mmCIF file of C-alpha atoms and ligand atoms in Angstrom:
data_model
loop_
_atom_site.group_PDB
_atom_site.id
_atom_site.type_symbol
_atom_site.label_atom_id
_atom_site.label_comp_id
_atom_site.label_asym_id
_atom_site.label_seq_id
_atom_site.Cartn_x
_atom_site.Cartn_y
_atom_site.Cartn_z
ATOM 1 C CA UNK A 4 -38.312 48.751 55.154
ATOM 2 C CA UNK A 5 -35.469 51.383 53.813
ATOM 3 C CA UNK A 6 -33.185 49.623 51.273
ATOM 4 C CA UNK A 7 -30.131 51.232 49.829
ATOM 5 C CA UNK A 8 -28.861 50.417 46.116
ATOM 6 C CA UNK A 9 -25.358 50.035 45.073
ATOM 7 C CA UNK A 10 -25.189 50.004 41.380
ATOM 8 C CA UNK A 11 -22.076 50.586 38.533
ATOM 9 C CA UNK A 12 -23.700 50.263 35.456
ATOM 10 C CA UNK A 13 -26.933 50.291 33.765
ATOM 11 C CA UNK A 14 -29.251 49.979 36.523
ATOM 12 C CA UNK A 15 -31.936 47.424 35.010
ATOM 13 C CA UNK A 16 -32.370 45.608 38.272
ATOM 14 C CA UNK A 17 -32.570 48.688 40.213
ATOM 15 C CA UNK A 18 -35.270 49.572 38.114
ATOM 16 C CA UNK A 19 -37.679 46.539 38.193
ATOM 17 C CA UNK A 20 -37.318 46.892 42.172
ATOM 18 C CA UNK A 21 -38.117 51.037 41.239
ATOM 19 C CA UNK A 22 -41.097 49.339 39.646
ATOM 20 C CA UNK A 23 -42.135 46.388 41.496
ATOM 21 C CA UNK A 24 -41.877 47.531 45.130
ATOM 22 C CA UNK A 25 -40.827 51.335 45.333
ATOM 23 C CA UNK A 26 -43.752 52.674 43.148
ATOM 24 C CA UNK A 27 -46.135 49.880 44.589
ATOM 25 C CA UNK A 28 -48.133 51.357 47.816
ATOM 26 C CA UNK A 29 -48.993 48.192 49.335
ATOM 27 C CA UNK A 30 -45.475 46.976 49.403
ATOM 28 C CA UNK A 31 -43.122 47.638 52.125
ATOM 29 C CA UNK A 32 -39.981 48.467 50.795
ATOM 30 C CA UNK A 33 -38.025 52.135 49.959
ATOM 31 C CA UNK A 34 -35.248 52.544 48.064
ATOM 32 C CA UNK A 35 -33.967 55.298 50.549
ATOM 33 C CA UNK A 36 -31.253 55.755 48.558
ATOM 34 C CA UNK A 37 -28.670 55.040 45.472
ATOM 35 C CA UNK A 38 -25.060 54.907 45.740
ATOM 36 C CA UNK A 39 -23.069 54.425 42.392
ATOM 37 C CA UNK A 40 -18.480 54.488 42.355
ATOM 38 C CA UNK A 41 -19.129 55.611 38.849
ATOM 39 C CA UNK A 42 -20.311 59.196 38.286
ATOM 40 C CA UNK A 43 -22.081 58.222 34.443
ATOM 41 C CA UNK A 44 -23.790 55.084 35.784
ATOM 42 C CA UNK A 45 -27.214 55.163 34.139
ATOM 43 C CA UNK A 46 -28.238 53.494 37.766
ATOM 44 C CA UNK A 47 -28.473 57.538 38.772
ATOM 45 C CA UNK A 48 -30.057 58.676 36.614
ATOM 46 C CA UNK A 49 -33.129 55.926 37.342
ATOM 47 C CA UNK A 50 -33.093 56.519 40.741
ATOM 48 C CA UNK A 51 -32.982 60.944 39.427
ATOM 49 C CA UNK A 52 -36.252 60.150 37.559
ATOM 50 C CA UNK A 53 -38.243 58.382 40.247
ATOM 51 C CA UNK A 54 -37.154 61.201 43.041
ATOM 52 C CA UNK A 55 -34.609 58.469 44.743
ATOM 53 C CA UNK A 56 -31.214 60.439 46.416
ATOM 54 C CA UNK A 57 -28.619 59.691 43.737
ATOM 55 C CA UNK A 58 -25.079 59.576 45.223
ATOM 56 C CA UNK A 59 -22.291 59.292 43.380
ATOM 57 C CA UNK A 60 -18.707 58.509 45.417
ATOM 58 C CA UNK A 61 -15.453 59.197 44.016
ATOM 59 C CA UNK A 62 -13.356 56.196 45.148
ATOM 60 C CA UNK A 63 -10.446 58.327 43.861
ATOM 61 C CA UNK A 64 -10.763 60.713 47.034
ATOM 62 C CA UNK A 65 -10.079 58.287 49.326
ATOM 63 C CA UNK A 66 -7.233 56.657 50.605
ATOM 64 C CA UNK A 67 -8.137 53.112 50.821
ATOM 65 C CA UNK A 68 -10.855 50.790 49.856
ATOM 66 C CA UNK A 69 -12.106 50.389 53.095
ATOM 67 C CA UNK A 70 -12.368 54.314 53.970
ATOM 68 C CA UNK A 71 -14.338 54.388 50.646
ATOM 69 C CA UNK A 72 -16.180 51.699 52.130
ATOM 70 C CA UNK A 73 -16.605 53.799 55.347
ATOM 71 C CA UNK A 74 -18.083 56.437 53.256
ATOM 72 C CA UNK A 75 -20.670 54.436 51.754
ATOM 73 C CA UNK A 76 -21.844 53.014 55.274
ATOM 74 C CA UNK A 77 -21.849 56.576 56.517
ATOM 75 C CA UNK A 78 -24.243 57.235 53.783
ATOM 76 C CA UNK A 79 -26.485 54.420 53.628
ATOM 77 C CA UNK A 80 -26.960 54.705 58.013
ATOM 78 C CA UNK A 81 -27.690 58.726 56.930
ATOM 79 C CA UNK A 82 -31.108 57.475 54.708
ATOM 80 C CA UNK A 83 -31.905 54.756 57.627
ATOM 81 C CA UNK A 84 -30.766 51.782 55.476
ATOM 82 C CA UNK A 85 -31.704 47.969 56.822
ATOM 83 C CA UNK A 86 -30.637 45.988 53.688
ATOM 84 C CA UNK A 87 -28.190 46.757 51.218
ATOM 85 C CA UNK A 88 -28.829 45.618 47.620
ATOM 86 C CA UNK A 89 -26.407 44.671 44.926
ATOM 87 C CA UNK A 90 -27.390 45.421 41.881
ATOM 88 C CA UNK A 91 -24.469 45.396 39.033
ATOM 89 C CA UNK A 92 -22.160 46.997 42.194
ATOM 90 C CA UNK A 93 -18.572 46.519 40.468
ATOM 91 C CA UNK A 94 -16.475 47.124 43.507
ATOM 92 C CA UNK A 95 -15.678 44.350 46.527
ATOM 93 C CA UNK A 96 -16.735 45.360 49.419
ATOM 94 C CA UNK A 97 -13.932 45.052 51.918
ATOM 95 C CA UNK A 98 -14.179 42.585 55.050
ATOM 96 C CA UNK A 99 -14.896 45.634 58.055
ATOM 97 C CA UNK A 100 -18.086 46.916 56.080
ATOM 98 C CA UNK A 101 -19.168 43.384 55.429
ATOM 99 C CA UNK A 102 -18.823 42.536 59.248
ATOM 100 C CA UNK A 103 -21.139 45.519 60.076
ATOM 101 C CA UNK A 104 -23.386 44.455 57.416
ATOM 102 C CA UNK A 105 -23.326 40.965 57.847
ATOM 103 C CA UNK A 106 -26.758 39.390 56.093
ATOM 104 C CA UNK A 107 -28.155 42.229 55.374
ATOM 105 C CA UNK A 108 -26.383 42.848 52.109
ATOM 106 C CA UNK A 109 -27.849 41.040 49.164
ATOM 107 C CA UNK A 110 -26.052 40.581 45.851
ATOM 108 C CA UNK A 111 -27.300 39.032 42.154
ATOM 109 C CA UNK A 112 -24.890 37.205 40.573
ATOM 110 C CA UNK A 113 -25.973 36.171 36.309
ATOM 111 C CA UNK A 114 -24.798 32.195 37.103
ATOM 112 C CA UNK A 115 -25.836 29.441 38.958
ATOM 113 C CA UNK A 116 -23.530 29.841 42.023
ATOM 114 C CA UNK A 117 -20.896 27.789 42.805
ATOM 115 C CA UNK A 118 -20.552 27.739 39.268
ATOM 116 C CA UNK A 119 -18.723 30.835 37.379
ATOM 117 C CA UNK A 120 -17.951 33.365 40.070
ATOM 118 C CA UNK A 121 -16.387 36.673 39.129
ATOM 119 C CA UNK A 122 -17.442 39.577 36.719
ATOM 120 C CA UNK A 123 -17.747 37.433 33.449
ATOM 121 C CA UNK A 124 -19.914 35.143 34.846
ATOM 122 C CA UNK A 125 -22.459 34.690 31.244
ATOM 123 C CA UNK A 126 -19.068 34.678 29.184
ATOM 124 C CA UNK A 127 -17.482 31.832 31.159
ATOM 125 C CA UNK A 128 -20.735 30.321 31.213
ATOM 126 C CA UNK A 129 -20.905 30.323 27.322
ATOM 127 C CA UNK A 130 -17.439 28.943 27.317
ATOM 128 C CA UNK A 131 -17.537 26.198 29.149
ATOM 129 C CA UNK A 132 -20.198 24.824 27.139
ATOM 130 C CA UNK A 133 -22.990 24.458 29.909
ATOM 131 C CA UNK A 134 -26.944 23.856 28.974
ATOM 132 C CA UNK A 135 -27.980 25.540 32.197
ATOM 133 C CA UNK A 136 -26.847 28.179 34.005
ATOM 134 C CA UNK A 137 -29.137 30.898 35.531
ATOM 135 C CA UNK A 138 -29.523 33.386 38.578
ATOM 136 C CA UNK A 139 -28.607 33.309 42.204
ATOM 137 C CA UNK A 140 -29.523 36.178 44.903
ATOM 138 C CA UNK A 141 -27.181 35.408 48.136
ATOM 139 C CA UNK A 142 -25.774 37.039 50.868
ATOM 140 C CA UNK A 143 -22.626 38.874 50.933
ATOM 141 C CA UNK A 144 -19.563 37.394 53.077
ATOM 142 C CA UNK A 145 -15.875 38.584 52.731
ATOM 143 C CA UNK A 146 -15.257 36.109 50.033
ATOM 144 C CA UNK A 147 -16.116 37.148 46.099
ATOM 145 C CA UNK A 148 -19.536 35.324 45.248
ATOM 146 C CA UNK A 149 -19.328 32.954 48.125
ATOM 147 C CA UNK A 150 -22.127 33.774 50.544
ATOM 148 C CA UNK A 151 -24.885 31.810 51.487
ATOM 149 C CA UNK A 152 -27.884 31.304 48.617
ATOM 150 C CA UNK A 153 -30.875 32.528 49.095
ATOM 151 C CA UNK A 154 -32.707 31.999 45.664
ATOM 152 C CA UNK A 155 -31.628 30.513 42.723
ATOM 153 C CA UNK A 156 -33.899 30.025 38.659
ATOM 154 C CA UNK A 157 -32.695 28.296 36.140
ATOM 155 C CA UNK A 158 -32.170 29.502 32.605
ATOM 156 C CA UNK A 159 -31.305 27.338 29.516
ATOM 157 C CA UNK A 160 -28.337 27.951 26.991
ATOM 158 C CA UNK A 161 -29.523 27.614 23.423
ATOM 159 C CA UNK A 162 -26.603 26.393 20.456
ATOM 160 C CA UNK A 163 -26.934 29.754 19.252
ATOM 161 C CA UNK A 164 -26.625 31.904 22.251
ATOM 162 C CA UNK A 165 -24.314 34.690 22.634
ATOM 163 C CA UNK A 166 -23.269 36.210 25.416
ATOM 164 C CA UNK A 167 -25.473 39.100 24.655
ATOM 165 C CA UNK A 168 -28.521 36.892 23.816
ATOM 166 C CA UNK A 169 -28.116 34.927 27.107
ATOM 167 C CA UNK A 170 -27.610 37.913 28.984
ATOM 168 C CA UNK A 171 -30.904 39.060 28.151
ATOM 169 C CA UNK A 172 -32.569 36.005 29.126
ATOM 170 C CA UNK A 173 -30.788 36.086 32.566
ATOM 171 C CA UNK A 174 -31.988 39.650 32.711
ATOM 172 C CA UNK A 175 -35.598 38.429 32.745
ATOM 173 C CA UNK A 176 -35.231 36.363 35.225
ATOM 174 C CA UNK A 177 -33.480 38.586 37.669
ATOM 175 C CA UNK A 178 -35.747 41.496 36.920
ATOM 176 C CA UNK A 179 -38.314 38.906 38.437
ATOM 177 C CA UNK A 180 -36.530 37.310 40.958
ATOM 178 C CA UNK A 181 -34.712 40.214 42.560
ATOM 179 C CA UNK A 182 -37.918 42.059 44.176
ATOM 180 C CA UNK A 183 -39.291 38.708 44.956
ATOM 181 C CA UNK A 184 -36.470 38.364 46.985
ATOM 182 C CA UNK A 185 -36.580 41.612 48.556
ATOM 183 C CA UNK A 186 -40.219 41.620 49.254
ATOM 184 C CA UNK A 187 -39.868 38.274 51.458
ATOM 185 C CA UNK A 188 -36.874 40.041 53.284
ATOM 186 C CA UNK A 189 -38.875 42.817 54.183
ATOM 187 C CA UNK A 190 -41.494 40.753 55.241
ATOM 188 C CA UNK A 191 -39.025 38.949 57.507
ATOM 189 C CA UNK A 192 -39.267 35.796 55.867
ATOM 190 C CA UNK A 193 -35.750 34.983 55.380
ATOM 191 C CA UNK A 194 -33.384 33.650 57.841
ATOM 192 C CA UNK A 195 -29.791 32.448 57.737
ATOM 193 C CA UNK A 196 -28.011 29.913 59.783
ATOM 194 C CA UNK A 197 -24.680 29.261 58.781
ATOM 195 C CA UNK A 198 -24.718 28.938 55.045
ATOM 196 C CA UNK A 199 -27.959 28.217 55.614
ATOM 197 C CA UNK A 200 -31.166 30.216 54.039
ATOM 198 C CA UNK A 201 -34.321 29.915 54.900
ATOM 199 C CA UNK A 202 -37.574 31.358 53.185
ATOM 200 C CA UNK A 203 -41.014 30.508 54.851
ATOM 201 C CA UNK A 204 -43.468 31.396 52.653
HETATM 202 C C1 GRF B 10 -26.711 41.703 36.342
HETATM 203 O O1 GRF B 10 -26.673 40.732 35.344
HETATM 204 C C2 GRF B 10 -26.285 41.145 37.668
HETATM 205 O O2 GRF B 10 -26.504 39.791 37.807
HETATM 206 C C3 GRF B 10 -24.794 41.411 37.695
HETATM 207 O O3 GRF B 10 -24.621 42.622 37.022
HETATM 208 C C4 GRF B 10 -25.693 42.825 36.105
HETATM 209 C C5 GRF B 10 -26.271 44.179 36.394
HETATM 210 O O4 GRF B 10 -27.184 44.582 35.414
HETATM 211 N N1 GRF B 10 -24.314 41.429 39.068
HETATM 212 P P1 GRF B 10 -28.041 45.908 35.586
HETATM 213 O O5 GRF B 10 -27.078 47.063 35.830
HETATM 214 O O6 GRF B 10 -28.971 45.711 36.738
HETATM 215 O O7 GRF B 10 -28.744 46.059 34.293
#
């Protein structure tokens, strides 16, 4: 199965899914291709190293969000895509491309979902004054962190934690959970109904 990646930042989930089910033979999943909106995302580079197509797309260029959008569909059905995976993707994809998509875009999302939504997920986390929060992989549906769970771990919030600290415990986790995930999609495992998810294993 041909994945794409959409990825902002730093790329660390990108790269355990590099090494956990790209690099691995007897898995059936290819990152066809990487798709960053920011030109210095270290994301690129990864994908550079391990011979991925690195694409970079100036959102600047286009005229609205959803022909940027249109753009980045154009790409991923160029490299054969069947799944599109989130990984630290900063932008929202807009309602038409989510439509075409529709679960068969997965995002990961550093909090136990309903709980903390939004880009400072660990921070708010920390603030509120939680003991567990943790990591969710769902679908993606036109709201912001509201589509339907497909995995969640927990992960504990020590007294002394900052956000940095508990980031890198939530990092763990994901870095586990995400090809997990991606490796029972592929094997066509998961099904949604509704809000729904179901994972035979
Ligand atoms: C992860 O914590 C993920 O949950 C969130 O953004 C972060 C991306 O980290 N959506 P990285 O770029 O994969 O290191």
């Amino acid at each position: 199965m041909k994945i794409g990646v959409l990825a902002s930042g730093s790329g660390t989930n990108l790269q355990a899914i590099i090494d956990k089910l790209h690099r691995d033979e007897n898995v059936n999943v290819q990152i066809a291709v990487v798709i960053s909106d920011n030109e210095h995302a270290y994301a690129l580079e990864r994908a550079r190293k391990a011979g991925i197509p690195a694409v970079f797309i100036d959102m600047s260029k286009y005229p609205s969000r959803e022909e940027f959008d249109e753009e980045i569909d154009k790409v991923l059905r160029e490299y054969e895509v069947e799944l599109v995976v989130l990984a630290g993707y900063m932008k929202v994809l807009q309602p038409p491309f989510v439509r075409k998509w529709r679960n068969r875009i997965m995002n990961i999302h550093p909090a136990l979902l309903p709980s903390f939504p939004g880009t400072h997920a660990v921070r708010d986390a920390l603030r509120y004054g939680v003991k567990i929060t943790g990591v969710t992989i769902h679908f993606v549906d036109e709201g912001v962190d509201t589509g339907p769970i497909i995995a969640q771990v927990p992960v504990p919030v020590y007294d002394d934690d900052t956000e940095e600290t508990l980031h890198n415990r939530i990092h763990v986790e994901e870095h586990k959970l995400y090809p997990e995930v991606i490796k029972l999609y592929a094997e066509g495992r998961i099904s949604v109904r509704g809000r729904k998810v179901r994972i035979r294993r």
